[in-house]
Amino acid sequence: MVELRPLGVSRAFTDGRNLYTENLTPGRDVYGERLVTLRGIEYRQWDPRRSKLAALLLKGWKILPLQRSSQVLYLGAASGTTVSHVSDIVLEGTVYAVEVSRRVFQKLLDLAEARHNVLPILADASKPDAYAGTVGRVDLVYQDIAQRDQVEILERNLRFLNPDGTVILIVKSRSIDVAREPAAVYRTVESALRKKGLHVLGTVPLDPFQRDHAAVIAEFSHS
Ligand SMILES: C[S@@+](CC[C@H](N)C(=O)[O-])C[C@H]1O[C@@H](n2cnc3c(N)ncnc32)[C@H](O)[C@@H]1O
């Protein structure tokens, strides 16, 4: 690696080809990613084949609403691959990481032990009352749960979003309809979000990093 340039997102960088975040826990990797030290600072390579958020950035979406102090509600945290990079970025913020599967939750707990800004929540995102007492107002709702009723689940979680906050919904077209063209599935999701009072800022297909997946970025409609 020759040089790193800021991405326009706090603590996230590129060398022109790969993405990196500044490691909050120097010396420790999370999922076998490469660690690189440059001028005394350690970075973790952010793999777009393991993290759809990295794929979104590499596909050219540059307006990521994440700052050092951002509050994030992350639905479908799994073992924390992407959560770990968000945690690197929002150094002084919080990542409320919701996951329903006990099988992967232990890994998320281990991750949170080393990262002060990750708050793991074992819960079903379709029943947000269970964590309403824990989660505060957030700047970003990021949802990656690969479920058929994902728009309804997202809608139930909009109560946590600041009026000027952002939604990133990861859509796996096969989870919604295996038979339809992914582009048609994405249009259906966009239209469902509009009906819920959201303004769609863009839909970015994540191929070739994540086949038949797209990120739909939205905010509250103020019109
Ligand atoms: C594709 S994986 C998420 C990968 C993760 N976002 C990442 O990039 O590291 C989807 C996860 O959503 C979880 N999930 C599915 N339905 C859920 C629900 N209703 N509430 C919370 N988590 C859910 C699954 O258990 C699974 O771990």
JSON list of C-alpha atoms and ligand atoms in Angstrom, two decimals:
[
{"chain": "A", "resi": 1, "resn": "MET", "atom": "CA", "xyz": [0.00, 0.00, 0.00]},
{"chain": "A", "resi": 2, "resn": "VAL", "atom": "CA", "xyz": [1.45, 3.33, -1.02]},
{"chain": "A", "resi": 3, "resn": "GLU", "atom": "CA", "xyz": [-0.87, 6.01, 0.36]},
{"chain": "A", "resi": 4, "resn": "LEU", "atom": "CA", "xyz": [-4.32, 6.21, 1.95]},
{"chain": "A", "resi": 5, "resn": "ARG", "atom": "CA", "xyz": [-6.85, 8.93, 1.15]},
{"chain": "A", "resi": 6, "resn": "PRO", "atom": "CA", "xyz": [-9.85, 9.76, 3.33]},
{"chain": "A", "resi": 7, "resn": "LEU", "atom": "CA", "xyz": [-13.11, 8.54, 1.83]},
{"chain": "A", "resi": 8, "resn": "GLY", "atom": "CA", "xyz": [-15.17, 11.46, 3.01]},
{"chain": "A", "resi": 9, "resn": "VAL", "atom": "CA", "xyz": [-16.42, 9.21, 5.81]},
{"chain": "A", "resi": 10, "resn": "SER", "atom": "CA", "xyz": [-14.79, 9.61, 9.20]},
{"chain": "A", "resi": 11, "resn": "ARG", "atom": "CA", "xyz": [-11.97, 7.08, 9.80]},
{"chain": "A", "resi": 12, "resn": "ALA", "atom": "CA", "xyz": [-12.58, 5.29, 6.47]},
{"chain": "A", "resi": 13, "resn": "PHE", "atom": "CA", "xyz": [-9.94, 5.33, 3.75]},
{"chain": "A", "resi": 14, "resn": "THR", "atom": "CA", "xyz": [-9.03, 4.00, 0.32]},
{"chain": "A", "resi": 15, "resn": "ASP", "atom": "CA", "xyz": [-5.79, 3.27, -1.48]},
{"chain": "A", "resi": 16, "resn": "GLY", "atom": "CA", "xyz": [-7.67, 3.66, -4.78]},
{"chain": "A", "resi": 17, "resn": "ARG", "atom": "CA", "xyz": [-8.61, -0.02, -4.90]},
{"chain": "A", "resi": 18, "resn": "ASN", "atom": "CA", "xyz": [-9.41, -1.30, -1.41]},
{"chain": "A", "resi": 19, "resn": "LEU", "atom": "CA", "xyz": [-11.22, 0.17, 1.56]},
{"chain": "A", "resi": 20, "resn": "TYR", "atom": "CA", "xyz": [-9.89, 0.41, 5.11]},
{"chain": "A", "resi": 21, "resn": "THR", "atom": "CA", "xyz": [-11.09, 1.61, 8.49]},
{"chain": "A", "resi": 22, "resn": "GLU", "atom": "CA", "xyz": [-8.85, 2.78, 11.29]},
{"chain": "A", "resi": 23, "resn": "ASN", "atom": "CA", "xyz": [-8.73, -0.07, 13.79]},
{"chain": "A", "resi": 24, "resn": "LEU", "atom": "CA", "xyz": [-10.37, 0.72, 17.12]},
{"chain": "A", "resi": 25, "resn": "THR", "atom": "CA", "xyz": [-8.67, -2.35, 18.60]},
{"chain": "A", "resi": 26, "resn": "PRO", "atom": "CA", "xyz": [-5.11, -2.34, 17.23]},
{"chain": "A", "resi": 27, "resn": "GLY", "atom": "CA", "xyz": [-3.53, -5.76, 16.90]},
{"chain": "A", "resi": 28, "resn": "ARG", "atom": "CA", "xyz": [-6.90, -7.52, 16.61]},
{"chain": "A", "resi": 29, "resn": "ASP", "atom": "CA", "xyz": [-8.68, -8.58, 13.46]},
{"chain": "A", "resi": 30, "resn": "VAL", "atom": "CA", "xyz": [-12.37, -9.57, 13.48]},
{"chain": "A", "resi": 31, "resn": "TYR", "atom": "CA", "xyz": [-12.92, -11.94, 10.54]},
{"chain": "A", "resi": 32, "resn": "GLY", "atom": "CA", "xyz": [-9.43, -12.66, 9.23]},
{"chain": "A", "resi": 33, "resn": "GLU", "atom": "CA", "xyz": [-9.14, -9.33, 7.39]},
{"chain": "A", "resi": 34, "resn": "ARG", "atom": "CA", "xyz": [-5.72, -7.86, 6.60]},
{"chain": "A", "resi": 35, "resn": "LEU", "atom": "CA", "xyz": [-4.23, -5.41, 9.11]},
{"chain": "A", "resi": 36, "resn": "VAL", "atom": "CA", "xyz": [-2.00, -2.71, 7.69]},
{"chain": "A", "resi": 37, "resn": "THR", "atom": "CA", "xyz": [0.10, -0.18, 9.59]},
{"chain": "A", "resi": 38, "resn": "LEU", "atom": "CA", "xyz": [0.99, 3.12, 8.02]},
{"chain": "A", "resi": 39, "resn": "ARG", "atom": "CA", "xyz": [2.84, 5.88, 9.87]},
{"chain": "A", "resi": 40, "resn": "GLY", "atom": "CA", "xyz": [2.08, 4.25, 13.20]},
{"chain": "A", "resi": 41, "resn": "ILE", "atom": "CA", "xyz": [-1.68, 3.88, 12.60]},
{"chain": "A", "resi": 42, "resn": "GLU", "atom": "CA", "xyz": [-3.27, 0.48, 12.10]},
{"chain": "A", "resi": 43, "resn": "TYR", "atom": "CA", "xyz": [-6.03, -0.03, 9.53]},
{"chain": "A", "resi": 44, "resn": "ARG", "atom": "CA", "xyz": [-8.32, -3.01, 8.83]},
{"chain": "A", "resi": 45, "resn": "GLN", "atom": "CA", "xyz": [-9.05, -3.88, 5.22]},
{"chain": "A", "resi": 46, "resn": "TRP", "atom": "CA", "xyz": [-12.81, -3.74, 4.62]},
{"chain": "A", "resi": 47, "resn": "ASP", "atom": "CA", "xyz": [-13.85, -6.63, 2.38]},
{"chain": "A", "resi": 48, "resn": "PRO", "atom": "CA", "xyz": [-16.77, -5.86, -0.01]},
{"chain": "A", "resi": 49, "resn": "ARG", "atom": "CA", "xyz": [-17.41, -9.59, -0.43]},
{"chain": "A", "resi": 50, "resn": "ARG", "atom": "CA", "xyz": [-17.98, -9.94, 3.30]},
{"chain": "A", "resi": 51, "resn": "SER", "atom": "CA", "xyz": [-19.61, -6.56, 3.99]},
{"chain": "A", "resi": 52, "resn": "LYS", "atom": "CA", "xyz": [-22.43, -5.07, 1.91]},
{"chain": "A", "resi": 53, "resn": "LEU", "atom": "CA", "xyz": [-21.71, -1.63, 3.31]},
{"chain": "A", "resi": 54, "resn": "ALA", "atom": "CA", "xyz": [-18.17, -1.81, 1.87]},
{"chain": "A", "resi": 55, "resn": "ALA", "atom": "CA", "xyz": [-19.68, -3.00, -1.43]},
{"chain": "A", "resi": 56, "resn": "LEU", "atom": "CA", "xyz": [-22.00, 0.04, -1.40]},
{"chain": "A", "resi": 57, "resn": "LEU", "atom": "CA", "xyz": [-19.06, 2.41, -0.96]},
{"chain": "A", "resi": 58, "resn": "LEU", "atom": "CA", "xyz": [-17.00, 0.68, -3.64]},
{"chain": "A", "resi": 59, "resn": "LYS", "atom": "CA", "xyz": [-19.96, 0.90, -6.02]},
{"chain": "A", "resi": 60, "resn": "GLY", "atom": "CA", "xyz": [-19.60, 4.66, -5.73]},
{"chain": "A", "resi": 61, "resn": "TRP", "atom": "CA", "xyz": [-22.11, 5.70, -3.05]},
{"chain": "A", "resi": 62, "resn": "LYS", "atom": "CA", "xyz": [-20.16, 8.31, -1.13]},
{"chain": "A", "resi": 63, "resn": "ILE", "atom": "CA", "xyz": [-22.74, 9.98, 1.10]},
{"chain": "A", "resi": 64, "resn": "LEU", "atom": "CA", "xyz": [-22.51, 7.79, 4.17]},
{"chain": "A", "resi": 65, "resn": "PRO", "atom": "CA", "xyz": [-24.20, 9.55, 7.09]},
{"chain": "A", "resi": 66, "resn": "LEU", "atom": "CA", "xyz": [-21.59, 8.39, 9.60]},
{"chain": "A", "resi": 67, "resn": "GLN", "atom": "CA", "xyz": [-19.49, 10.67, 11.78]},
{"chain": "A", "resi": 68, "resn": "ARG", "atom": "CA", "xyz": [-17.36, 9.99, 14.82]},
{"chain": "A", "resi": 69, "resn": "SER", "atom": "CA", "xyz": [-20.33, 10.59, 17.14]},
{"chain": "A", "resi": 70, "resn": "SER", "atom": "CA", "xyz": [-23.12, 8.94, 15.10]},
{"chain": "A", "resi": 71, "resn": "GLN", "atom": "CA", "xyz": [-25.75, 6.72, 16.68]},
{"chain": "A", "resi": 72, "resn": "VAL", "atom": "CA", "xyz": [-26.59, 3.66, 14.59]},
{"chain": "A", "resi": 73, "resn": "LEU", "atom": "CA", "xyz": [-29.32, 1.03, 14.85]},
{"chain": "A", "resi": 74, "resn": "TYR", "atom": "CA", "xyz": [-28.00, -2.05, 13.06]},
{"chain": "A", "resi": 75, "resn": "LEU", "atom": "CA", "xyz": [-30.61, -4.77, 12.40]},
{"chain": "A", "resi": 76, "resn": "GLY", "atom": "CA", "xyz": [-29.25, -8.20, 11.48]},
{"chain": "A", "resi": 77, "resn": "ALA", "atom": "CA", "xyz": [-25.81, -7.82, 13.03]},
{"chain": "A", "resi": 78, "resn": "ALA", "atom": "CA", "xyz": [-24.86, -11.53, 12.71]},
{"chain": "A", "resi": 79, "resn": "SER", "atom": "CA", "xyz": [-21.39, -12.11, 14.16]},
{"chain": "A", "resi": 80, "resn": "GLY", "atom": "CA", "xyz": [-20.45, -8.46, 13.64]},
{"chain": "A", "resi": 81, "resn": "THR", "atom": "CA", "xyz": [-18.40, -8.33, 10.44]},
{"chain": "A", "resi": 82, "resn": "THR", "atom": "CA", "xyz": [-19.90, -5.04, 9.21]},
{"chain": "A", "resi": 83, "resn": "VAL", "atom": "CA", "xyz": [-20.73, -3.87, 12.73]},
{"chain": "A", "resi": 84, "resn": "SER", "atom": "CA", "xyz": [-17.00, -3.92, 13.48]},
{"chain": "A", "resi": 85, "resn": "HIS", "atom": "CA", "xyz": [-16.23, -1.47, 10.66]},
{"chain": "A", "resi": 86, "resn": "VAL", "atom": "CA", "xyz": [-19.12, 0.79, 11.64]},
{"chain": "A", "resi": 87, "resn": "SER", "atom": "CA", "xyz": [-17.71, 0.68, 15.17]},
{"chain": "A", "resi": 88, "resn": "ASP", "atom": "CA", "xyz": [-14.29, 1.76, 13.83]},
{"chain": "A", "resi": 89, "resn": "ILE", "atom": "CA", "xyz": [-15.98, 4.75, 12.16]},
{"chain": "A", "resi": 90, "resn": "VAL", "atom": "CA", "xyz": [-18.31, 5.96, 14.94]},
{"chain": "A", "resi": 91, "resn": "LEU", "atom": "CA", "xyz": [-15.59, 6.09, 17.55]},
{"chain": "A", "resi": 92, "resn": "GLU", "atom": "CA", "xyz": [-17.53, 8.25, 20.01]},
{"chain": "A", "resi": 93, "resn": "GLY", "atom": "CA", "xyz": [-21.00, 7.08, 18.93]},
{"chain": "A", "resi": 94, "resn": "THR", "atom": "CA", "xyz": [-22.96, 3.88, 19.49]},
{"chain": "A", "resi": 95, "resn": "VAL", "atom": "CA", "xyz": [-23.84, 0.87, 17.35]},
{"chain": "A", "resi": 96, "resn": "TYR", "atom": "CA", "xyz": [-26.98, -0.81, 18.70]},
{"chain": "A", "resi": 97, "resn": "ALA", "atom": "CA", "xyz": [-26.47, -4.25, 17.15]},
{"chain": "A", "resi": 98, "resn": "VAL", "atom": "CA", "xyz": [-29.67, -6.33, 17.01]},
{"chain": "A", "resi": 99, "resn": "GLU", "atom": "CA", "xyz": [-29.46, -10.03, 16.16]},
{"chain": "A", "resi": 100, "resn": "VAL", "atom": "CA", "xyz": [-32.07, -12.77, 16.60]},
{"chain": "A", "resi": 101, "resn": "SER", "atom": "CA", "xyz": [-29.89, -15.86, 16.25]},
{"chain": "A", "resi": 102, "resn": "ARG", "atom": "CA", "xyz": [-28.35, -17.17, 19.49]},
{"chain": "A", "resi": 103, "resn": "ARG", "atom": "CA", "xyz": [-25.89, -19.17, 17.38]},
{"chain": "A", "resi": 104, "resn": "VAL", "atom": "CA", "xyz": [-24.07, -16.07, 16.10]},
{"chain": "A", "resi": 105, "resn": "PHE", "atom": "CA", "xyz": [-24.83, -13.83, 19.08]},
{"chain": "A", "resi": 106, "resn": "GLN", "atom": "CA", "xyz": [-21.95, -15.17, 21.20]},
{"chain": "A", "resi": 107, "resn": "LYS", "atom": "CA", "xyz": [-19.46, -13.87, 18.62]},
{"chain": "A", "resi": 108, "resn": "LEU", "atom": "CA", "xyz": [-21.19, -10.50, 18.70]},
{"chain": "A", "resi": 109, "resn": "LEU", "atom": "CA", "xyz": [-20.84, -10.45, 22.50]},
{"chain": "A", "resi": 110, "resn": "ASP", "atom": "CA", "xyz": [-17.11, -11.20, 22.17]},
{"chain": "A", "resi": 111, "resn": "LEU", "atom": "CA", "xyz": [-16.79, -8.34, 19.67]},
{"chain": "A", "resi": 112, "resn": "ALA", "atom": "CA", "xyz": [-18.62, -5.94, 21.98]},
{"chain": "A", "resi": 113, "resn": "GLU", "atom": "CA", "xyz": [-16.36, -6.83, 24.89]},
{"chain": "A", "resi": 114, "resn": "ALA", "atom": "CA", "xyz": [-13.42, -5.34, 23.00]},
{"chain": "A", "resi": 115, "resn": "ARG", "atom": "CA", "xyz": [-15.37, -2.39, 21.54]},
{"chain": "A", "resi": 116, "resn": "HIS", "atom": "CA", "xyz": [-16.86, 0.17, 23.89]},
{"chain": "A", "resi": 117, "resn": "ASN", "atom": "CA", "xyz": [-19.28, 1.55, 21.27]},
{"chain": "A", "resi": 118, "resn": "VAL", "atom": "CA", "xyz": [-21.03, -1.72, 20.32]},
{"chain": "A", "resi": 119, "resn": "LEU", "atom": "CA", "xyz": [-24.17, -2.61, 22.28]},
{"chain": "A", "resi": 120, "resn": "PRO", "atom": "CA", "xyz": [-25.33, -6.13, 21.34]},
{"chain": "A", "resi": 121, "resn": "ILE", "atom": "CA", "xyz": [-29.06, -6.85, 21.62]},
{"chain": "A", "resi": 122, "resn": "LEU", "atom": "CA", "xyz": [-30.44, -10.39, 21.29]},
{"chain": "A", "resi": 123, "resn": "ALA", "atom": "CA", "xyz": [-33.89, -9.67, 19.87]},
{"chain": "A", "resi": 124, "resn": "ASP", "atom": "CA", "xyz": [-36.22, -10.03, 16.93]},
{"chain": "A", "resi": 125, "resn": "ALA", "atom": "CA", "xyz": [-36.19, -6.80, 14.92]},
{"chain": "A", "resi": 126, "resn": "SER", "atom": "CA", "xyz": [-39.88, -7.29, 14.10]},
{"chain": "A", "resi": 127, "resn": "LYS", "atom": "CA", "xyz": [-40.63, -6.71, 17.81]},
{"chain": "A", "resi": 128, "resn": "PRO", "atom": "CA", "xyz": [-38.82, -3.45, 18.60]},
{"chain": "A", "resi": 129, "resn": "ASP", "atom": "CA", "xyz": [-40.75, -2.93, 21.86]},
{"chain": "A", "resi": 130, "resn": "ALA", "atom": "CA", "xyz": [-38.27, -5.41, 23.35]},
{"chain": "A", "resi": 131, "resn": "TYR", "atom": "CA", "xyz": [-35.40, -2.93, 22.92]},
{"chain": "A", "resi": 132, "resn": "ALA", "atom": "CA", "xyz": [-37.22, 0.40, 22.90]},
{"chain": "A", "resi": 133, "resn": "GLY", "atom": "CA", "xyz": [-35.97, 1.08, 26.43]},
{"chain": "A", "resi": 134, "resn": "THR", "atom": "CA", "xyz": [-32.34, 0.56, 25.38]},
{"chain": "A", "resi": 135, "resn": "VAL", "atom": "CA", "xyz": [-32.08, 2.15, 21.96]},
{"chain": "A", "resi": 136, "resn": "GLY", "atom": "CA", "xyz": [-32.03, 5.94, 21.76]},
{"chain": "A", "resi": 137, "resn": "ARG", "atom": "CA", "xyz": [-32.62, 8.19, 18.75]},
{"chain": "A", "resi": 138, "resn": "VAL", "atom": "CA", "xyz": [-30.32, 7.23, 15.88]},
{"chain": "A", "resi": 139, "resn": "ASP", "atom": "CA", "xyz": [-28.84, 8.90, 12.81]},
{"chain": "A", "resi": 140, "resn": "LEU", "atom": "CA", "xyz": [-28.81, 5.73, 10.73]},
{"chain": "A", "resi": 141, "resn": "VAL", "atom": "CA", "xyz": [-30.97, 2.61, 10.61]},
{"chain": "A", "resi": 142, "resn": "TYR", "atom": "CA", "xyz": [-29.03, -0.07, 8.73]},
{"chain": "A", "resi": 143, "resn": "GLN", "atom": "CA", "xyz": [-30.99, -3.23, 8.05]},
{"chain": "A", "resi": 144, "resn": "ASP", "atom": "CA", "xyz": [-29.58, -6.45, 6.58]},
{"chain": "A", "resi": 145, "resn": "ILE", "atom": "CA", "xyz": [-31.87, -9.27, 7.62]},
{"chain": "A", "resi": 146, "resn": "ALA", "atom": "CA", "xyz": [-32.72, -11.02, 4.34]},
{"chain": "A", "resi": 147, "resn": "GLN", "atom": "CA", "xyz": [-36.39, -11.51, 5.22]},
{"chain": "A", "resi": 148, "resn": "ARG", "atom": "CA", "xyz": [-39.48, -11.37, 3.07]},
{"chain": "A", "resi": 149, "resn": "ASP", "atom": "CA", "xyz": [-41.25, -8.88, 5.34]},
{"chain": "A", "resi": 150, "resn": "GLN", "atom": "CA", "xyz": [-38.22, -6.61, 5.63]},
{"chain": "A", "resi": 151, "resn": "VAL", "atom": "CA", "xyz": [-40.08, -3.40, 4.71]},
{"chain": "A", "resi": 152, "resn": "GLU", "atom": "CA", "xyz": [-42.61, -3.95, 7.52]},
{"chain": "A", "resi": 153, "resn": "ILE", "atom": "CA", "xyz": [-39.77, -4.69, 9.95]},
{"chain": "A", "resi": 154, "resn": "LEU", "atom": "CA", "xyz": [-37.99, -1.53, 8.88]},
{"chain": "A", "resi": 155, "resn": "GLU", "atom": "CA", "xyz": [-41.18, 0.50, 9.30]},
{"chain": "A", "resi": 156, "resn": "ARG", "atom": "CA", "xyz": [-41.53, -0.69, 12.91]},
{"chain": "A", "resi": 157, "resn": "ASN", "atom": "CA", "xyz": [-37.99, 0.53, 13.60]},
{"chain": "A", "resi": 158, "resn": "LEU", "atom": "CA", "xyz": [-38.42, 3.99, 12.07]},
{"chain": "A", "resi": 159, "resn": "ARG", "atom": "CA", "xyz": [-39.59, 5.22, 15.49]},
{"chain": "A", "resi": 160, "resn": "PHE", "atom": "CA", "xyz": [-35.89, 5.32, 16.49]},
{"chain": "A", "resi": 161, "resn": "LEU", "atom": "CA", "xyz": [-34.76, 7.40, 13.51]},
{"chain": "A", "resi": 162, "resn": "ASN", "atom": "CA", "xyz": [-34.05, 11.13, 13.87]},
{"chain": "A", "resi": 163, "resn": "PRO", "atom": "CA", "xyz": [-36.20, 13.28, 11.56]},
{"chain": "A", "resi": 164, "resn": "ASP", "atom": "CA", "xyz": [-33.13, 14.02, 9.43]},
{"chain": "A", "resi": 165, "resn": "GLY", "atom": "CA", "xyz": [-31.71, 10.51, 9.72]},
{"chain": "A", "resi": 166, "resn": "THR", "atom": "CA", "xyz": [-30.97, 7.99, 6.98]},
{"chain": "A", "resi": 167, "resn": "VAL", "atom": "CA", "xyz": [-32.04, 4.43, 6.23]},
{"chain": "A", "resi": 168, "resn": "ILE", "atom": "CA", "xyz": [-29.91, 1.87, 4.41]},
{"chain": "A", "resi": 169, "resn": "LEU", "atom": "CA", "xyz": [-31.93, -1.22, 3.58]},
{"chain": "A", "resi": 170, "resn": "ILE", "atom": "CA", "xyz": [-30.05, -4.17, 2.12]},
{"chain": "A", "resi": 171, "resn": "VAL", "atom": "CA", "xyz": [-32.35, -6.12, -0.19]},
{"chain": "A", "resi": 172, "resn": "LYS", "atom": "CA", "xyz": [-31.61, -9.70, -1.14]},
{"chain": "A", "resi": 173, "resn": "SER", "atom": "CA", "xyz": [-33.89, -10.16, -4.10]},
{"chain": "A", "resi": 174, "resn": "ARG", "atom": "CA", "xyz": [-34.08, -13.95, -3.72]},
{"chain": "A", "resi": 175, "resn": "SER", "atom": "CA", "xyz": [-35.39, -13.61, -0.18]},
{"chain": "A", "resi": 176, "resn": "ILE", "atom": "CA", "xyz": [-38.35, -11.67, -1.54]},
{"chain": "A", "resi": 177, "resn": "ASP", "atom": "CA", "xyz": [-39.03, -13.49, -4.81]},
{"chain": "A", "resi": 178, "resn": "VAL", "atom": "CA", "xyz": [-36.69, -16.06, -6.39]},
{"chain": "A", "resi": 179, "resn": "ALA", "atom": "CA", "xyz": [-38.53, -16.00, -9.69]},
{"chain": "A", "resi": 180, "resn": "ARG", "atom": "CA", "xyz": [-38.50, -12.25, -10.41]},
{"chain": "A", "resi": 181, "resn": "GLU", "atom": "CA", "xyz": [-35.74, -10.15, -11.92]},
{"chain": "A", "resi": 182, "resn": "PRO", "atom": "CA", "xyz": [-33.77, -8.45, -9.12]},
{"chain": "A", "resi": 183, "resn": "ALA", "atom": "CA", "xyz": [-34.36, -5.00, -10.68]},
{"chain": "A", "resi": 184, "resn": "ALA", "atom": "CA", "xyz": [-38.14, -5.55, -10.50]},
{"chain": "A", "resi": 185, "resn": "VAL", "atom": "CA", "xyz": [-37.86, -6.64, -6.86]},
{"chain": "A", "resi": 186, "resn": "TYR", "atom": "CA", "xyz": [-35.86, -3.49, -6.03]},
{"chain": "A", "resi": 187, "resn": "ARG", "atom": "CA", "xyz": [-38.54, -1.31, -7.66]},
{"chain": "A", "resi": 188, "resn": "THR", "atom": "CA", "xyz": [-41.23, -3.01, -5.57]},
{"chain": "A", "resi": 189, "resn": "VAL", "atom": "CA", "xyz": [-39.22, -2.34, -2.41]},
{"chain": "A", "resi": 190, "resn": "GLU", "atom": "CA", "xyz": [-38.71, 1.33, -3.39]},
{"chain": "A", "resi": 191, "resn": "SER", "atom": "CA", "xyz": [-42.42, 1.74, -3.94]},
{"chain": "A", "resi": 192, "resn": "ALA", "atom": "CA", "xyz": [-43.23, 0.06, -0.59]},
{"chain": "A", "resi": 193, "resn": "LEU", "atom": "CA", "xyz": [-40.82, 2.45, 1.17]},
{"chain": "A", "resi": 194, "resn": "ARG", "atom": "CA", "xyz": [-42.51, 5.46, -0.48]},
{"chain": "A", "resi": 195, "resn": "LYS", "atom": "CA", "xyz": [-45.85, 4.23, 0.81]},
{"chain": "A", "resi": 196, "resn": "LYS", "atom": "CA", "xyz": [-44.36, 4.22, 4.31]},
{"chain": "A", "resi": 197, "resn": "GLY", "atom": "CA", "xyz": [-43.48, 7.92, 3.99]},
{"chain": "A", "resi": 198, "resn": "LEU", "atom": "CA", "xyz": [-39.86, 7.59, 2.94]},
{"chain": "A", "resi": 199, "resn": "HIS", "atom": "CA", "xyz": [-38.05, 9.42, 0.17]},
{"chain": "A", "resi": 200, "resn": "VAL", "atom": "CA", "xyz": [-35.74, 7.07, -1.76]},
{"chain": "A", "resi": 201, "resn": "LEU", "atom": "CA", "xyz": [-32.37, 8.70, -2.40]},
{"chain": "A", "resi": 202, "resn": "GLY", "atom": "CA", "xyz": [-31.01, 5.86, -4.49]},
{"chain": "A", "resi": 203, "resn": "THR", "atom": "CA", "xyz": [-30.80, 2.13, -5.12]},
{"chain": "A", "resi": 204, "resn": "VAL", "atom": "CA", "xyz": [-27.36, 0.66, -5.71]},
{"chain": "A", "resi": 205, "resn": "PRO", "atom": "CA", "xyz": [-27.02, -2.94, -6.97]},
{"chain": "A", "resi": 206, "resn": "LEU", "atom": "CA", "xyz": [-24.10, -4.54, -5.12]},
{"chain": "A", "resi": 207, "resn": "ASP", "atom": "CA", "xyz": [-23.00, -6.91, -7.89]},
{"chain": "A", "resi": 208, "resn": "PRO", "atom": "CA", "xyz": [-20.37, -8.24, -8.44]},
{"chain": "A", "resi": 209, "resn": "PHE", "atom": "CA", "xyz": [-19.45, -8.13, -4.74]},
{"chain": "A", "resi": 210, "resn": "GLN", "atom": "CA", "xyz": [-22.84, -9.40, -3.54]},
{"chain": "A", "resi": 211, "resn": "ARG", "atom": "CA", "xyz": [-24.90, -11.14, -6.19]},
{"chain": "A", "resi": 212, "resn": "ASP", "atom": "CA", "xyz": [-28.57, -10.14, -6.50]},
{"chain": "A", "resi": 213, "resn": "HIS", "atom": "CA", "xyz": [-28.36, -7.71, -3.60]},
{"chain": "A", "resi": 214, "resn": "ALA", "atom": "CA", "xyz": [-28.96, -3.97, -3.59]},
{"chain": "A", "resi": 215, "resn": "ALA", "atom": "CA", "xyz": [-28.76, -1.20, -1.03]},
{"chain": "A", "resi": 216, "resn": "VAL", "atom": "CA", "xyz": [-31.75, 1.14, -0.96]},
{"chain": "A", "resi": 217, "resn": "ILE", "atom": "CA", "xyz": [-30.93, 4.45, 0.70]},
{"chain": "A", "resi": 218, "resn": "ALA", "atom": "CA", "xyz": [-33.81, 6.55, 2.01]},
{"chain": "A", "resi": 219, "resn": "GLU", "atom": "CA", "xyz": [-34.82, 9.31, 4.42]},
{"chain": "A", "resi": 220, "resn": "PHE", "atom": "CA", "xyz": [-38.10, 10.68, 5.75]},
{"chain": "A", "resi": 221, "resn": "SER", "atom": "CA", "xyz": [-40.04, 12.52, 3.10]},
{"chain": "A", "resi": 222, "resn": "HIS", "atom": "CA", "xyz": [-40.40, 16.15, 4.23]},
{"chain": "A", "resi": 223, "resn": "SER", "atom": "CA", "xyz": [-42.78, 17.19, 1.45]},
{"chain": "B", "resi": 1, "resn": "LIG", "atom": "C1", "xyz": [-27.06, -11.57, 5.93]},
{"chain": "B", "resi": 1, "resn": "LIG", "atom": "S1", "xyz": [-26.88, -11.76, 7.65]},
{"chain": "B", "resi": 1, "resn": "LIG", "atom": "C2", "xyz": [-26.22, -10.21, 8.20]},
{"chain": "B", "resi": 1, "resn": "LIG", "atom": "C3", "xyz": [-24.75, -9.97, 7.89]},
{"chain": "B", "resi": 1, "resn": "LIG", "atom": "C4", "xyz": [-24.25, -8.73, 8.57]},
{"chain": "B", "resi": 1, "resn": "LIG", "atom": "N1", "xyz": [-25.15, -7.62, 8.36]},
{"chain": "B", "resi": 1, "resn": "LIG", "atom": "C5", "xyz": [-22.87, -8.29, 8.13]},
{"chain": "B", "resi": 1, "resn": "LIG", "atom": "O1", "xyz": [-22.73, -7.60, 7.12]},
{"chain": "B", "resi": 1, "resn": "LIG", "atom": "O2", "xyz": [-21.89, -8.62, 8.83]},
{"chain": "B", "resi": 1, "resn": "LIG", "atom": "C6", "xyz": [-28.55, -11.63, 8.19]},
{"chain": "B", "resi": 1, "resn": "LIG", "atom": "C7", "xyz": [-28.68, -11.73, 9.69]},
{"chain": "B", "resi": 1, "resn": "LIG", "atom": "O3", "xyz": [-29.98, -11.23, 10.05]},
{"chain": "B", "resi": 1, "resn": "LIG", "atom": "C8", "xyz": [-30.45, -11.99, 11.15]},
{"chain": "B", "resi": 1, "resn": "LIG", "atom": "N2", "xyz": [-31.91, -11.83, 11.23]},
{"chain": "B", "resi": 1, "resn": "LIG", "atom": "C9", "xyz": [-32.86, -12.35, 10.41]},
{"chain": "B", "resi": 1, "resn": "LIG", "atom": "N3", "xyz": [-34.09, -11.98, 10.81]},
{"chain": "B", "resi": 1, "resn": "LIG", "atom": "C10", "xyz": [-33.93, -11.19, 11.89]},
{"chain": "B", "resi": 1, "resn": "LIG", "atom": "C11", "xyz": [-34.82, -10.50, 12.74]},
{"chain": "B", "resi": 1, "resn": "LIG", "atom": "N4", "xyz": [-36.14, -10.54, 12.55]},
{"chain": "B", "resi": 1, "resn": "LIG", "atom": "N5", "xyz": [-34.31, -9.78, 13.76]},
{"chain": "B", "resi": 1, "resn": "LIG", "atom": "C12", "xyz": [-32.97, -9.71, 13.97]},
{"chain": "B", "resi": 1, "resn": "LIG", "atom": "N6", "xyz": [-32.05, -10.35, 13.19]},
{"chain": "B", "resi": 1, "resn": "LIG", "atom": "C13", "xyz": [-32.54, -11.08, 12.16]},
{"chain": "B", "resi": 1, "resn": "LIG", "atom": "C14", "xyz": [-30.00, -13.41, 10.83]},
{"chain": "B", "resi": 1, "resn": "LIG", "atom": "O4", "xyz": [-29.98, -14.22, 11.99]},
{"chain": "B", "resi": 1, "resn": "LIG", "atom": "C15", "xyz": [-28.61, -13.16, 10.23]},
{"chain": "B", "resi": 1, "resn": "LIG", "atom": "O5", "xyz": [-27.60, -13.24, 11.22]}
]
